[in-house]
Every structure is written in C-alpha cells, then in structure tokens.
Amino acid sequence: MSSSEENVRLSAGDAELTVDPAHGCRIGSLRIGSTELLRQGERYGCFPMVPWCGRTGYGEFRNGDASHRLPLNSPPHAIHGTGRDTSWRTAHVDKAQAAFYYDLAEPWPYEGRVTQTFELTEDGLTLGLAVETYGDSFPAQAGWHPWFHRSLEGGRPAELSFDAAWQEERGDDHLPTGRRIDPVPGPWDDCFGMPDGVDVKLTWPEQLELTVRSRDEWVVIYDEQDEAICVEPQSGPPNGLNTAPRLVTPIDPLEITTTWSWTRL
C-alpha cells in the first residue's frame, strides 16, 4: 500500500473513469466514448459522503451520553462528511478495479477506517463504501454525491424519473422535520425513501440512459442548478446521525454499494 497524489484511470470498453485519491477520492471524470457524464469545474465529478451524508443539524450529534460538535462548513450545519476533504491512500489498482482508504481523524471524534472501491465495466460502474471502527462504536453514514451534466454535449436536457414511497418533509432550516409526505414536484433538494432499494433513471434524449441503483432505501435528489443533476444514494437520511443512527461496531461495519448502469440510445 502506498500514498498517491496522482489520478488513477480505469477503463473497460469505451468507458473511462478517473479517480483523484488526493482530493477526497473523488471521481473526477466518467467518459463514455467521447462523452463526459460528470460536470467539471469548481463543483465537479462525484465525491463520497462519509462519515455522514447531507446536513448534520447545527453540527451536533450524540453517541450515547457523549455529545460531539462538528465544523459548520455549511452554516448553521455540518455537511457531507470529512472524506471529501481528505487525501486517501491507494490499496489496489488494476485496469478496471481500484480500492482506496483513509483513517478517520479530527474533526471526527472516533477512530476507524473508510474504504472506497470502484469496479468499471463496459456498461456500468459499481461503487462501494465501508466504514469500520478501531474500537468504540459510533453512528455513521455513507453515500455519494455525483454532479451529472444536465445536458450532454449540447443535447436536450436530461429527464429524471423515479418512484418514491415518500419524501422527507424539509423544514425552513433545510433539515427533515421527521414527517414523511407524498412526493411533490421539483425542483428538489430533498430526500426520498425507496424501501425496495434506490432506483432512479436519468435519460438524455437520443443520447444515453443511466440508472442509479442501491440496496439502501435513501436517496437525495438535487436539481436546483441549471448545469447539473445530483442523484445521491445514501445509507440514511440527512441529519441521520441524530434521527436514525446506524452504529458501526467492531463486528458490524457500515457497508453500502451503488451501481450506475448505462445504455446508448
């Protein structure tokens, strides 16, 4: 195992994936043929959300009797975890597969390890995240935040389709209120529940169809920007460290996978 500051490129058929382990183990690029699927620029690619997803309310959470504070990187809340701001180490790379890891550290108050895996095929990508503890149990979440282009190479805008069982009502503080409502029309910056697993389809008419799936039941859809659409499978809802804590224990790590599959139209 070695540290790495250089991008890692995977390829399968005409699909090419670039991972940047030095900058949060972010997917910097996903190209199908000559077509880039992920937005470039300041907010780009796809980053892992770990050890929490979305907003943790007012940067505070509890673990039993212990109370913890996190940096307010999206005041008044703490957002999207620390993994995206961390340099990861490379565990394994070959032509179409790779694995990376980092050890949890301040400002996260518990010791542990996060691993992210990538497996690319000609018509799909499987991503995995695992969170392990070195000792004490702690609540955690994991997921992904991709910035998909709304339009590909000047084509028509993507069409978004999904069937959710509920939508988490969003309060004025941008946190779920705890009330589940029937899904309402977008635009969204909202969390949806899919008890049978996440299944969201992006269709760029006459170009490409991409389906995001996960066995987990939570997905945040963010489409309030003109340039991009985010489909974010995750292991729990926003503020879930407080409202739906999933404990990582020495015998029960947190594991989540997602698959993106695509078909040319």
PDB file of C-alpha atoms in Angstrom:
ATOM      1  CA  MET A   1       0.000   0.000   0.000  1.00  0.00           C
ATOM      2  CA  SER A   2       1.241   3.443  -0.825  1.00  0.00           C
ATOM      3  CA  SER A   3       0.100   7.033  -0.729  1.00  0.00           C
ATOM      4  CA  SER A   4      -0.684   8.636  -4.048  1.00  0.00           C
ATOM      5  CA  GLU A   5      -1.295  12.127  -5.308  1.00  0.00           C
ATOM      6  CA  GLU A   6      -1.788  11.103  -8.909  1.00  0.00           C
ATOM      7  CA  ASN A   7      -5.063  10.398 -10.601  1.00  0.00           C
ATOM      8  CA  VAL A   8      -5.963   6.763 -11.218  1.00  0.00           C
ATOM      9  CA  ARG A   9      -7.574   5.865 -14.548  1.00  0.00           C
ATOM     10  CA  LEU A  10      -9.713   2.780 -15.086  1.00  0.00           C
ATOM     11  CA  SER A  11     -11.057   1.633 -18.434  1.00  0.00           C
ATOM     12  CA  ALA A  12     -13.434  -1.001 -19.817  1.00  0.00           C
ATOM     13  CA  GLY A  13     -14.509  -0.959 -23.440  1.00  0.00           C
ATOM     14  CA  ASP A  14     -15.037   2.694 -24.327  1.00  0.00           C
ATOM     15  CA  ALA A  15     -15.746   3.690 -20.699  1.00  0.00           C
ATOM     16  CA  GLU A  16     -13.030   5.554 -18.800  1.00  0.00           C
ATOM     17  CA  LEU A  17     -13.096   6.566 -15.125  1.00  0.00           C
ATOM     18  CA  THR A  18     -10.674   8.921 -13.375  1.00  0.00           C
ATOM     19  CA  VAL A  19     -10.290   8.872  -9.582  1.00  0.00           C
ATOM     20  CA  ASP A  20      -8.409  11.564  -7.648  1.00  0.00           C
ATOM     21  CA  PRO A  21      -7.358   9.990  -4.310  1.00  0.00           C
ATOM     22  CA  ALA A  22      -5.506  13.126  -3.159  1.00  0.00           C
ATOM     23  CA  HIS A  23      -8.678  15.222  -3.308  1.00  0.00           C
ATOM     24  CA  GLY A  24     -11.253  13.240  -1.402  1.00  0.00           C
ATOM     25  CA  CYS A  25     -11.082  10.105  -3.568  1.00  0.00           C
ATOM     26  CA  ARG A  26     -13.445  11.921  -5.912  1.00  0.00           C
ATOM     27  CA  ILE A  27     -14.400  10.656  -9.342  1.00  0.00           C
ATOM     28  CA  GLY A  28     -13.021  13.434 -11.495  1.00  0.00           C
ATOM     29  CA  SER A  29     -14.342  12.140 -14.782  1.00  0.00           C
ATOM     30  CA  LEU A  30     -16.558   9.441 -16.265  1.00  0.00           C
ATOM     31  CA  ARG A  31     -16.449   9.298 -20.040  1.00  0.00           C
ATOM     32  CA  ILE A  32     -18.451   7.019 -22.295  1.00  0.00           C
ATOM     33  CA  GLY A  33     -16.668   7.238 -25.595  1.00  0.00           C
ATOM     34  CA  SER A  34     -16.037  10.938 -26.046  1.00  0.00           C
ATOM     35  CA  THR A  35     -18.936  11.989 -23.802  1.00  0.00           C
ATOM     36  CA  GLU A  36     -18.262  13.301 -20.287  1.00  0.00           C
ATOM     37  CA  LEU A  37     -21.141  12.468 -17.915  1.00  0.00           C
ATOM     38  CA  LEU A  38     -19.963  14.462 -14.876  1.00  0.00           C
ATOM     39  CA  ARG A  39     -19.754  18.211 -14.517  1.00  0.00           C
ATOM     40  CA  GLN A  40     -16.297  19.756 -14.450  1.00  0.00           C
ATOM     41  CA  GLY A  41     -15.125  22.977 -12.822  1.00  0.00           C
ATOM     42  CA  GLU A  42     -15.460  24.015  -9.178  1.00  0.00           C
ATOM     43  CA  ARG A  43     -18.235  21.598  -8.189  1.00  0.00           C
ATOM     44  CA  TYR A  44     -17.366  18.569 -10.222  1.00  0.00           C
ATOM     45  CA  GLY A  45     -17.306  14.825 -10.546  1.00  0.00           C
ATOM     46  CA  CYS A  46     -18.632  12.641  -7.735  1.00  0.00           C
ATOM     47  CA  PHE A  47     -17.429  12.648  -4.140  1.00  0.00           C
ATOM     48  CA  PRO A  48     -18.040  10.200  -1.289  1.00  0.00           C
ATOM     49  CA  MET A  49     -20.127  11.462   1.627  1.00  0.00           C
ATOM     50  CA  VAL A  50     -18.665   9.868   4.760  1.00  0.00           C
ATOM     51  CA  PRO A  51     -18.863   9.502   7.777  1.00  0.00           C
ATOM     52  CA  TRP A  52     -22.153  11.378   7.370  1.00  0.00           C
ATOM     53  CA  CYS A  53     -24.387  12.413   4.470  1.00  0.00           C
ATOM     54  CA  GLY A  54     -26.020  15.751   3.825  1.00  0.00           C
ATOM     55  CA  ARG A  55     -26.533  18.076   6.770  1.00  0.00           C
ATOM     56  CA  THR A  56     -25.914  17.196  10.405  1.00  0.00           C
ATOM     57  CA  GLY A  57     -28.087  19.699  12.224  1.00  0.00           C
ATOM     58  CA  TYR A  58     -26.135  22.590  13.745  1.00  0.00           C
ATOM     59  CA  GLY A  59     -23.002  20.432  13.653  1.00  0.00           C
ATOM     60  CA  GLU A  60     -24.064  18.430  16.695  1.00  0.00           C
ATOM     61  CA  PHE A  61     -24.688  14.744  17.323  1.00  0.00           C
ATOM     62  CA  ARG A  62     -24.748  12.360  20.262  1.00  0.00           C
ATOM     63  CA  ASN A  63     -23.430   8.860  20.759  1.00  0.00           C
ATOM     64  CA  GLY A  64     -24.947   7.549  23.945  1.00  0.00           C
ATOM     65  CA  ASP A  65     -24.035  10.020  26.693  1.00  0.00           C
ATOM     66  CA  ALA A  66     -21.313  11.683  24.608  1.00  0.00           C
ATOM     67  CA  SER A  67     -22.088  14.909  22.741  1.00  0.00           C
ATOM     68  CA  HIS A  68     -19.957  15.977  19.763  1.00  0.00           C
ATOM     69  CA  ARG A  69     -19.581  19.094  17.652  1.00  0.00           C
ATOM     70  CA  LEU A  70     -18.517  19.188  14.004  1.00  0.00           C
ATOM     71  CA  PRO A  71     -17.220  22.168  11.999  1.00  0.00           C
ATOM     72  CA  LEU A  72     -20.023  24.229  10.448  1.00  0.00           C
ATOM     73  CA  ASN A  73     -18.864  24.027   6.833  1.00  0.00           C
ATOM     74  CA  SER A  74     -22.353  24.946   5.595  1.00  0.00           C
ATOM     75  CA  PRO A  75     -23.569  27.256   8.388  1.00  0.00           C
ATOM     76  CA  PRO A  76     -25.509  26.637  10.502  1.00  0.00           C
ATOM     77  CA  HIS A  77     -24.914  22.953   9.711  1.00  0.00           C
ATOM     78  CA  ALA A  78     -22.101  20.478   9.029  1.00  0.00           C
ATOM     79  CA  ILE A  79     -22.483  18.969   5.575  1.00  0.00           C
ATOM     80  CA  HIS A  80     -21.340  15.932   3.568  1.00  0.00           C
ATOM     81  CA  GLY A  81     -18.720  14.454   5.908  1.00  0.00           C
ATOM     82  CA  THR A  82     -14.943  14.755   6.002  1.00  0.00           C
ATOM     83  CA  GLY A  83     -13.935  12.180   3.386  1.00  0.00           C
ATOM     84  CA  ARG A  84     -14.175  14.635   0.504  1.00  0.00           C
ATOM     85  CA  ASP A  85     -11.589  16.899   2.203  1.00  0.00           C
ATOM     86  CA  THR A  86      -9.111  14.107   2.893  1.00  0.00           C
ATOM     87  CA  SER A  87      -6.229  12.575   0.973  1.00  0.00           C
ATOM     88  CA  TRP A  88      -6.860   8.834   0.579  1.00  0.00           C
ATOM     89  CA  ARG A  89      -4.292   6.073   0.178  1.00  0.00           C
ATOM     90  CA  THR A  90      -4.259   3.574  -2.643  1.00  0.00           C
ATOM     91  CA  ALA A  91      -4.785  -0.068  -1.667  1.00  0.00           C
ATOM     92  CA  HIS A  92      -5.186  -1.685  -5.086  1.00  0.00           C
ATOM     93  CA  VAL A  93      -5.370  -0.717  -8.755  1.00  0.00           C
ATOM     94  CA  ASP A  94      -5.696  -2.707 -11.940  1.00  0.00           C
ATOM     95  CA  LYS A  95      -7.175  -1.983 -15.355  1.00  0.00           C
ATOM     96  CA  ALA A  96     -10.835  -1.792 -14.317  1.00  0.00           C
ATOM     97  CA  GLN A  97     -10.825  -2.029 -10.487  1.00  0.00           C
ATOM     98  CA  ALA A  98      -9.388   0.017  -7.649  1.00  0.00           C
ATOM     99  CA  ALA A  99      -9.610   0.417  -3.865  1.00  0.00           C
ATOM    100  CA  PHE A 100      -8.618   3.320  -1.612  1.00  0.00           C
ATOM    101  CA  TYR A 101      -8.804   4.047   2.113  1.00  0.00           C
ATOM    102  CA  TYR A 102      -8.222   6.666   4.775  1.00  0.00           C
ATOM    103  CA  ASP A 103      -8.182   6.595   8.553  1.00  0.00           C
ATOM    104  CA  LEU A 104     -10.764   8.684  10.367  1.00  0.00           C
ATOM    105  CA  ALA A 105      -9.273  11.609  12.269  1.00  0.00           C
ATOM    106  CA  GLU A 106     -10.170  15.021  13.685  1.00  0.00           C
ATOM    107  CA  PRO A 107     -12.628  16.633  13.433  1.00  0.00           C
ATOM    108  CA  TRP A 108     -14.374  13.227  13.503  1.00  0.00           C
ATOM    109  CA  PRO A 109     -14.216  12.116  17.139  1.00  0.00           C
ATOM    110  CA  TYR A 110     -13.804   8.349  16.610  1.00  0.00           C
ATOM    111  CA  GLU A 111     -11.051   6.158  15.200  1.00  0.00           C
ATOM    112  CA  GLY A 112     -11.753   3.929  12.234  1.00  0.00           C
ATOM    113  CA  ARG A 113     -11.123   3.331   8.568  1.00  0.00           C
ATOM    114  CA  VAL A 114     -13.081   4.139   5.421  1.00  0.00           C
ATOM    115  CA  THR A 115     -12.596   2.147   2.225  1.00  0.00           C
ATOM    116  CA  GLN A 116     -13.938   3.003  -1.224  1.00  0.00           C
ATOM    117  CA  THR A 117     -13.933   0.552  -4.136  1.00  0.00           C
ATOM    118  CA  PHE A 118     -14.520   1.019  -7.864  1.00  0.00           C
ATOM    119  CA  GLU A 119     -15.361  -1.612 -10.476  1.00  0.00           C
ATOM    120  CA  LEU A 120     -15.850  -0.454 -14.064  1.00  0.00           C
ATOM    121  CA  THR A 121     -17.388  -2.474 -16.896  1.00  0.00           C
ATOM    122  CA  GLU A 122     -18.322  -1.565 -20.454  1.00  0.00           C
ATOM    123  CA  ASP A 123     -21.859  -0.663 -19.427  1.00  0.00           C
ATOM    124  CA  GLY A 124     -21.691   0.107 -15.723  1.00  0.00           C
ATOM    125  CA  LEU A 125     -19.846   1.209 -12.607  1.00  0.00           C
ATOM    126  CA  THR A 126     -20.132  -0.297  -9.118  1.00  0.00           C
ATOM    127  CA  LEU A 127     -19.021   1.805  -6.155  1.00  0.00           C
ATOM    128  CA  GLY A 128     -18.607   0.588  -2.593  1.00  0.00           C
ATOM    129  CA  LEU A 129     -18.022   2.310   0.735  1.00  0.00           C
ATOM    130  CA  ALA A 130     -17.221   0.647   4.055  1.00  0.00           C
ATOM    131  CA  VAL A 131     -16.765   2.272   7.478  1.00  0.00           C
ATOM    132  CA  GLU A 132     -15.015   0.257  10.211  1.00  0.00           C
ATOM    133  CA  THR A 133     -14.193   1.147  13.812  1.00  0.00           C
ATOM    134  CA  TYR A 134     -10.890   0.603  15.579  1.00  0.00           C
ATOM    135  CA  GLY A 135     -12.610   0.404  18.950  1.00  0.00           C
ATOM    136  CA  ASP A 136     -15.614   2.356  20.159  1.00  0.00           C
ATOM    137  CA  SER A 137     -18.923   2.029  18.343  1.00  0.00           C
ATOM    138  CA  PHE A 138     -20.199   5.194  16.686  1.00  0.00           C
ATOM    139  CA  PRO A 139     -23.034   6.328  14.398  1.00  0.00           C
ATOM    140  CA  ALA A 140     -22.101   6.905  10.770  1.00  0.00           C
ATOM    141  CA  GLN A 141     -23.465   7.290   7.264  1.00  0.00           C
ATOM    142  CA  ALA A 142     -22.058   6.853   3.781  1.00  0.00           C
ATOM    143  CA  GLY A 143     -23.135   7.705   0.261  1.00  0.00           C
ATOM    144  CA  TRP A 144     -22.193   9.506  -2.955  1.00  0.00           C
ATOM    145  CA  HIS A 145     -22.763  12.953  -4.404  1.00  0.00           C
ATOM    146  CA  PRO A 146     -22.427  12.910  -8.211  1.00  0.00           C
ATOM    147  CA  TRP A 147     -22.780  16.037 -10.350  1.00  0.00           C
ATOM    148  CA  PHE A 148     -24.289  14.651 -13.577  1.00  0.00           C
ATOM    149  CA  HIS A 149     -24.391  17.023 -16.544  1.00  0.00           C
ATOM    150  CA  ARG A 150     -27.928  18.216 -17.162  1.00  0.00           C
ATOM    151  CA  SER A 151     -27.162  18.220 -20.894  1.00  0.00           C
ATOM    152  CA  LEU A 152     -24.558  16.183 -22.761  1.00  0.00           C
ATOM    153  CA  GLU A 153     -22.589  17.961 -25.495  1.00  0.00           C
ATOM    154  CA  GLY A 154     -25.346  20.413 -26.301  1.00  0.00           C
ATOM    155  CA  GLY A 155     -28.104  17.814 -26.411  1.00  0.00           C
ATOM    156  CA  ARG A 156     -31.530  18.077 -24.827  1.00  0.00           C
ATOM    157  CA  PRO A 157     -31.720  18.277 -21.009  1.00  0.00           C
ATOM    158  CA  ALA A 158     -31.863  15.062 -19.012  1.00  0.00           C
ATOM    159  CA  GLU A 159     -35.210  13.696 -17.904  1.00  0.00           C
ATOM    160  CA  LEU A 160     -35.385  12.369 -14.351  1.00  0.00           C
ATOM    161  CA  SER A 161     -37.702   9.515 -13.378  1.00  0.00           C
ATOM    162  CA  PHE A 162     -38.193   7.615 -10.123  1.00  0.00           C
ATOM    163  CA  ASP A 163     -40.942   6.197  -7.945  1.00  0.00           C
ATOM    164  CA  ALA A 164     -40.515   7.003  -4.256  1.00  0.00           C
ATOM    165  CA  ALA A 165     -42.687   5.741  -1.410  1.00  0.00           C
ATOM    166  CA  TRP A 166     -42.309   9.041   0.448  1.00  0.00           C
ATOM    167  CA  GLN A 167     -40.474  12.330   0.638  1.00  0.00           C
ATOM    168  CA  GLU A 168     -38.874  13.640   3.818  1.00  0.00           C
ATOM    169  CA  GLU A 169     -40.570  16.955   4.580  1.00  0.00           C
ATOM    170  CA  ARG A 170     -37.900  19.664   4.625  1.00  0.00           C
ATOM    171  CA  GLY A 171     -38.083  22.386   7.255  1.00  0.00           C
ATOM    172  CA  ASP A 172     -37.049  26.017   6.969  1.00  0.00           C
ATOM    173  CA  ASP A 173     -33.670  25.021   8.414  1.00  0.00           C
ATOM    174  CA  HIS A 174     -33.189  22.609   5.471  1.00  0.00           C
ATOM    175  CA  LEU A 175     -33.362  19.583   7.786  1.00  0.00           C
ATOM    176  CA  PRO A 176     -36.041  16.882   7.595  1.00  0.00           C
ATOM    177  CA  THR A 177     -38.850  17.596  10.031  1.00  0.00           C
ATOM    178  CA  GLY A 178     -39.414  13.904  10.741  1.00  0.00           C
ATOM    179  CA  ARG A 179     -42.661  13.916   8.783  1.00  0.00           C
ATOM    180  CA  ARG A 180     -42.999  11.791   5.640  1.00  0.00           C
ATOM    181  CA  ILE A 181     -45.120  13.255   2.861  1.00  0.00           C
ATOM    182  CA  ASP A 182     -46.210  12.212  -0.611  1.00  0.00           C
ATOM    183  CA  PRO A 183     -43.547  13.216  -3.163  1.00  0.00           C
ATOM    184  CA  VAL A 184     -44.113  16.711  -4.542  1.00  0.00           C
ATOM    185  CA  PRO A 185     -42.962  18.144  -7.901  1.00  0.00           C
ATOM    186  CA  GLY A 186     -39.434  19.530  -8.180  1.00  0.00           C
ATOM    187  CA  PRO A 187     -37.110  21.245  -8.330  1.00  0.00           C
ATOM    188  CA  TRP A 188     -35.710  19.372  -5.350  1.00  0.00           C
ATOM    189  CA  ASP A 189     -33.077  19.435  -2.696  1.00  0.00           C
ATOM    190  CA  ASP A 190     -34.866  16.643  -0.906  1.00  0.00           C
ATOM    191  CA  CYS A 191     -34.562  13.132   0.462  1.00  0.00           C
ATOM    192  CA  PHE A 192     -36.820  10.331  -0.763  1.00  0.00           C
ATOM    193  CA  GLY A 193     -37.497   6.865   0.614  1.00  0.00           C
ATOM    194  CA  MET A 194     -37.435   3.752  -1.565  1.00  0.00           C
ATOM    195  CA  PRO A 195     -37.898   0.693   0.672  1.00  0.00           C
ATOM    196  CA  ASP A 196     -37.199  -1.728  -2.194  1.00  0.00           C
ATOM    197  CA  GLY A 197     -33.903  -0.006  -2.958  1.00  0.00           C
ATOM    198  CA  VAL A 198     -32.874   3.154  -4.757  1.00  0.00           C
ATOM    199  CA  ASP A 199     -33.779   3.122  -8.451  1.00  0.00           C
ATOM    200  CA  VAL A 200     -33.503   6.443 -10.306  1.00  0.00           C
ATOM    201  CA  LYS A 201     -33.238   6.913 -14.072  1.00  0.00           C
ATOM    202  CA  LEU A 202     -31.593   9.780 -15.940  1.00  0.00           C
ATOM    203  CA  THR A 203     -32.366   9.934 -19.652  1.00  0.00           C
ATOM    204  CA  TRP A 204     -30.577  12.269 -22.026  1.00  0.00           C
ATOM    205  CA  PRO A 205     -32.952  12.019 -25.020  1.00  0.00           C
ATOM    206  CA  GLU A 206     -31.486  10.324 -28.085  1.00  0.00           C
ATOM    207  CA  GLN A 207     -28.120  10.039 -26.314  1.00  0.00           C
ATOM    208  CA  LEU A 208     -27.867   7.974 -23.142  1.00  0.00           C
ATOM    209  CA  GLU A 209     -29.918   6.391 -20.362  1.00  0.00           C
ATOM    210  CA  LEU A 210     -28.293   5.941 -16.942  1.00  0.00           C
ATOM    211  CA  THR A 211     -29.819   4.174 -13.936  1.00  0.00           C
ATOM    212  CA  VAL A 212     -28.589   4.672 -10.368  1.00  0.00           C
ATOM    213  CA  ARG A 213     -29.400   1.767  -8.057  1.00  0.00           C
ATOM    214  CA  SER A 214     -28.581   0.822  -4.472  1.00  0.00           C
ATOM    215  CA  ARG A 215     -29.906  -1.737  -1.995  1.00  0.00           C
ATOM    216  CA  ASP A 216     -30.244   1.064   0.546  1.00  0.00           C
ATOM    217  CA  GLU A 217     -33.535   2.949   0.674  1.00  0.00           C
ATOM    218  CA  TRP A 218     -32.475   6.596   0.851  1.00  0.00           C
ATOM    219  CA  VAL A 219     -31.698   8.977  -1.997  1.00  0.00           C
ATOM    220  CA  VAL A 220     -31.341  12.737  -2.165  1.00  0.00           C
ATOM    221  CA  ILE A 221     -32.261  14.419  -5.440  1.00  0.00           C
ATOM    222  CA  TYR A 222     -30.777  17.860  -6.057  1.00  0.00           C
ATOM    223  CA  ASP A 223     -31.678  19.597  -9.326  1.00  0.00           C
ATOM    224  CA  GLU A 224     -31.870  23.267  -8.370  1.00  0.00           C
ATOM    225  CA  GLN A 225     -28.920  24.203 -10.588  1.00  0.00           C
ATOM    226  CA  ASP A 226     -29.159  24.665 -14.349  1.00  0.00           C
ATOM    227  CA  GLU A 227     -25.953  22.789 -15.127  1.00  0.00           C
ATOM    228  CA  ALA A 228     -26.264  19.599 -13.118  1.00  0.00           C
ATOM    229  CA  ILE A 229     -28.477  16.973 -11.507  1.00  0.00           C
ATOM    230  CA  CYS A 230     -27.389  15.113  -8.378  1.00  0.00           C
ATOM    231  CA  VAL A 231     -28.720  11.628  -7.544  1.00  0.00           C
ATOM    232  CA  GLU A 232     -27.266  10.722  -4.146  1.00  0.00           C
ATOM    233  CA  PRO A 233     -27.817   7.200  -2.766  1.00  0.00           C
ATOM    234  CA  GLN A 234     -27.002   7.078   0.927  1.00  0.00           C
ATOM    235  CA  SER A 235     -27.324   4.860   3.967  1.00  0.00           C
ATOM    236  CA  GLY A 236     -29.624   7.191   5.896  1.00  0.00           C
ATOM    237  CA  PRO A 237     -31.487  10.495   5.687  1.00  0.00           C
ATOM    238  CA  PRO A 238     -29.988  13.952   6.191  1.00  0.00           C
ATOM    239  CA  ASN A 239     -29.346  14.597   9.899  1.00  0.00           C
ATOM    240  CA  GLY A 240     -29.457  10.841  10.320  1.00  0.00           C
ATOM    241  CA  LEU A 241     -26.646  10.826  12.909  1.00  0.00           C
ATOM    242  CA  ASN A 242     -29.318  12.274  15.166  1.00  0.00           C
ATOM    243  CA  THR A 243     -32.601  10.898  13.851  1.00  0.00           C
ATOM    244  CA  ALA A 244     -31.724   7.442  12.502  1.00  0.00           C
ATOM    245  CA  PRO A 245     -28.299   6.499  13.883  1.00  0.00           C
ATOM    246  CA  ARG A 246     -26.709   3.425  12.352  1.00  0.00           C
ATOM    247  CA  LEU A 247     -23.995   2.201  14.715  1.00  0.00           C
ATOM    248  CA  VAL A 248     -20.670   0.974  13.379  1.00  0.00           C
ATOM    249  CA  THR A 249     -19.424  -1.686  15.787  1.00  0.00           C
ATOM    250  CA  PRO A 250     -16.294  -3.879  15.854  1.00  0.00           C
ATOM    251  CA  ILE A 251     -18.325  -6.762  14.405  1.00  0.00           C
ATOM    252  CA  ASP A 252     -20.696  -4.791  12.188  1.00  0.00           C
ATOM    253  CA  PRO A 253     -19.139  -2.287   9.767  1.00  0.00           C
ATOM    254  CA  LEU A 254     -21.295   0.046   7.700  1.00  0.00           C
ATOM    255  CA  GLU A 255     -21.297  -1.011   4.046  1.00  0.00           C
ATOM    256  CA  ILE A 256     -23.118   0.486   1.062  1.00  0.00           C
ATOM    257  CA  THR A 257     -22.873  -0.049  -2.689  1.00  0.00           C
ATOM    258  CA  THR A 258     -24.349   1.687  -5.699  1.00  0.00           C
ATOM    259  CA  THR A 259     -24.383   0.726  -9.363  1.00  0.00           C
ATOM    260  CA  TRP A 260     -24.632   3.100 -12.294  1.00  0.00           C
ATOM    261  CA  SER A 261     -25.609   1.312 -15.484  1.00  0.00           C
ATOM    262  CA  TRP A 262     -25.922   2.959 -18.884  1.00  0.00           C
ATOM    263  CA  THR A 263     -27.282   2.279 -22.332  1.00  0.00           C
ATOM    264  CA  ARG A 264     -26.774   4.301 -25.505  1.00  0.00           C
ATOM    265  CA  LEU A 265     -29.973   5.480 -27.172  1.00  0.00           C
TER     266      LEU A 265
END
